[in-house]
CSV table of C-alpha atoms in Angstrom, one decimal:
chain,number,residue,atom,x,y,z
A,1,UNK,CA,-0.1,0.1,-0.5
A,2,UNK,CA,1.7,3.4,-1.3
A,3,UNK,CA,2.2,6.1,2.1
A,4,UNK,CA,0.0,8.7,0.7
A,5,UNK,CA,-2.9,6.2,0.9
A,6,UNK,CA,-2.1,5.1,4.0
A,7,UNK,CA,-2.3,8.9,4.8
A,8,UNK,CA,-5.5,9.2,3.4
A,9,UNK,CA,-6.9,6.9,5.1
A,10,UNK,CA,-5.9,8.2,8.8
A,11,UNK,CA,-6.4,11.0,7.7
A,12,UNK,CA,-10.1,10.6,7.3
A,13,UNK,CA,-10.7,8.3,10.9
A,14,UNK,CA,-9.2,11.1,12.3
A,15,UNK,CA,-12.1,13.5,10.5
A,16,UNK,CA,-14.7,11.2,11.3
A,17,UNK,CA,-13.8,11.0,14.9
A,18,UNK,CA,-13.4,14.6,14.9
A,19,UNK,CA,-16.6,15.0,13.5
A,20,UNK,CA,-18.1,12.4,15.9
A,21,UNK,CA,-16.6,14.6,19.4
A,22,UNK,CA,-18.2,17.8,17.3
A,23,UNK,CA,-21.5,16.8,17.8
A,24,UNK,CA,-21.7,15.4,20.8
A,25,UNK,CA,-20.5,18.6,22.6
A,26,UNK,CA,-23.1,20.2,20.5
A,27,UNK,CA,-26.0,17.9,21.6
A,28,UNK,CA,-25.0,17.3,24.7
A,29,UNK,CA,-24.1,21.7,25.4
A,30,UNK,CA,-28.2,23.1,22.8
A,31,UNK,CA,-30.6,20.0,23.0
A,32,UNK,CA,-29.5,17.4,26.6
A,33,UNK,CA,-31.2,19.0,29.2
A,34,UNK,CA,-30.2,16.0,31.5
A,35,UNK,CA,-28.4,17.9,34.9
A,36,UNK,CA,-25.8,15.9,35.0
A,37,UNK,CA,-23.9,17.1,31.9
A,38,UNK,CA,-24.4,21.2,33.6
A,39,UNK,CA,-20.5,22.1,34.2
A,40,UNK,CA,-19.7,22.6,38.7
A,41,UNK,CA,-17.9,26.2,38.4
A,42,UNK,CA,-15.8,27.5,42.1
A,43,UNK,CA,-17.3,26.0,44.8
A,44,UNK,CA,-19.3,28.9,46.1
A,45,UNK,CA,-20.9,27.7,49.0
A,46,UNK,CA,-21.2,24.3,51.0
A,47,UNK,CA,-23.9,23.6,53.4
A,48,UNK,CA,-24.2,20.6,55.9
A,49,UNK,CA,-27.6,19.3,57.1
A,50,UNK,CA,-29.0,19.5,61.2
A,51,UNK,CA,-28.5,15.9,61.2
A,52,UNK,CA,-24.9,16.2,59.4
A,53,UNK,CA,-25.9,13.2,57.2
A,54,UNK,CA,-26.6,15.8,54.0
A,55,UNK,CA,-23.6,18.4,53.1
A,56,UNK,CA,-25.1,21.4,50.0
A,57,UNK,CA,-22.3,22.1,47.7
A,58,UNK,CA,-23.5,25.2,45.9
A,59,UNK,CA,-20.6,25.9,42.6
A,60,UNK,CA,-21.2,29.6,40.6
A,61,UNK,CA,-19.9,29.6,37.3
A,62,UNK,CA,-19.7,31.6,34.3
A,63,UNK,CA,-20.5,31.0,31.2
A,64,UNK,CA,-17.8,34.7,30.0
A,65,UNK,CA,-18.7,37.5,29.8
A,66,UNK,CA,-22.1,37.2,27.0
A,67,UNK,CA,-23.7,35.8,30.0
A,68,UNK,CA,-24.3,35.9,33.9
A,69,UNK,CA,-23.6,33.5,36.5
A,70,UNK,CA,-25.9,30.2,36.8
A,71,UNK,CA,-25.9,27.8,40.3
A,72,UNK,CA,-25.2,24.6,41.0
A,73,UNK,CA,-25.5,22.8,43.9
A,74,UNK,CA,-24.6,18.8,44.2
A,75,UNK,CA,-25.7,17.0,47.7
A,76,UNK,CA,-23.2,14.3,49.4
A,77,UNK,CA,-24.6,12.1,51.3
A,78,UNK,CA,-21.8,11.9,53.6
A,79,UNK,CA,-22.2,7.7,54.6
A,80,UNK,CA,-21.5,6.7,51.5
A,81,UNK,CA,-20.0,9.5,50.1
A,82,UNK,CA,-22.8,9.7,47.0
A,83,UNK,CA,-23.6,12.4,45.1
A,84,UNK,CA,-26.7,13.6,43.1
A,85,UNK,CA,-27.1,16.8,41.5
A,86,UNK,CA,-30.1,18.7,41.9
A,87,UNK,CA,-29.7,22.1,41.5
A,88,UNK,CA,-29.5,24.2,38.5
A,89,UNK,CA,-30.5,27.9,39.1
A,90,UNK,CA,-29.8,31.4,35.6
A,91,UNK,CA,-29.6,34.4,36.7
A,92,UNK,CA,-28.4,33.5,40.5
A,93,UNK,CA,-25.5,34.9,42.6
A,94,UNK,CA,-26.0,33.9,45.8
A,95,UNK,CA,-28.0,31.9,47.6
A,96,UNK,CA,-29.8,30.8,50.6
A,97,UNK,CA,-30.1,27.3,52.3
A,98,UNK,CA,-32.9,26.3,54.7
A,99,UNK,CA,-33.6,22.4,55.6
A,100,UNK,CA,-36.5,20.9,57.1
A,101,UNK,CA,-36.4,17.2,57.4
A,102,UNK,CA,-36.9,16.1,54.3
A,103,UNK,CA,-37.3,18.8,52.9
A,104,UNK,CA,-34.4,21.8,51.8
A,105,UNK,CA,-35.5,24.7,51.0
A,106,UNK,CA,-32.6,27.3,48.5
A,107,UNK,CA,-33.6,30.7,46.8
A,108,UNK,CA,-37.3,30.0,48.0
A,109,UNK,CA,-37.9,26.7,46.1
A,110,UNK,CA,-38.9,23.1,48.0
A,111,UNK,CA,-37.2,20.4,47.4
A,112,UNK,CA,-37.5,16.5,49.5
A,113,UNK,CA,-34.0,15.7,49.0
A,114,UNK,CA,-35.3,11.9,48.5
A,115,UNK,CA,-36.9,12.5,45.4
A,116,UNK,CA,-36.5,15.9,43.6
A,117,UNK,CA,-34.3,18.2,41.3
A,118,UNK,CA,-35.0,21.5,40.3
A,119,UNK,CA,-33.8,22.1,36.4
A,120,UNK,CA,-34.6,26.4,36.0
A,121,UNK,CA,-34.5,25.0,31.4
A,122,UNK,CA,-37.3,22.5,32.2
A,123,UNK,CA,-41.3,24.1,31.9
A,124,UNK,CA,-42.0,21.8,35.0
A,125,UNK,CA,-38.6,22.7,37.0
A,126,UNK,CA,-39.1,20.7,39.6
A,127,UNK,CA,-39.2,16.8,38.8
A,128,UNK,CA,-37.7,13.3,40.3
A,129,UNK,CA,-34.5,12.6,41.0
A,130,UNK,CA,-33.5,9.7,38.8
């Protein structure tokens, strides 16, 4: 096999891989509505539940000069170390948290920590956790 033919085959395969990667990134950025694809950003605040079993960590992220700040809330079970994204708000620069048994109130949004997730992008922003 000629060297140029090998080069064209390898270049074609790399081009297909790059196109697939770019298509996946576009899908995640514009069409994926799952909160698991949301970027973390910088740690803004950590709040522990009254029984100290759960920790909510809030991350402040910015899309750059043309967008405002957004807040992502990740809950961690201190016993199992399992993490779950439970809160995504935009625009948002500050966060206030109140715990009440199995309910947490984040910026006046009431969530059951076992069963609900808040994502501002959806028509029904509070939905069942998976």
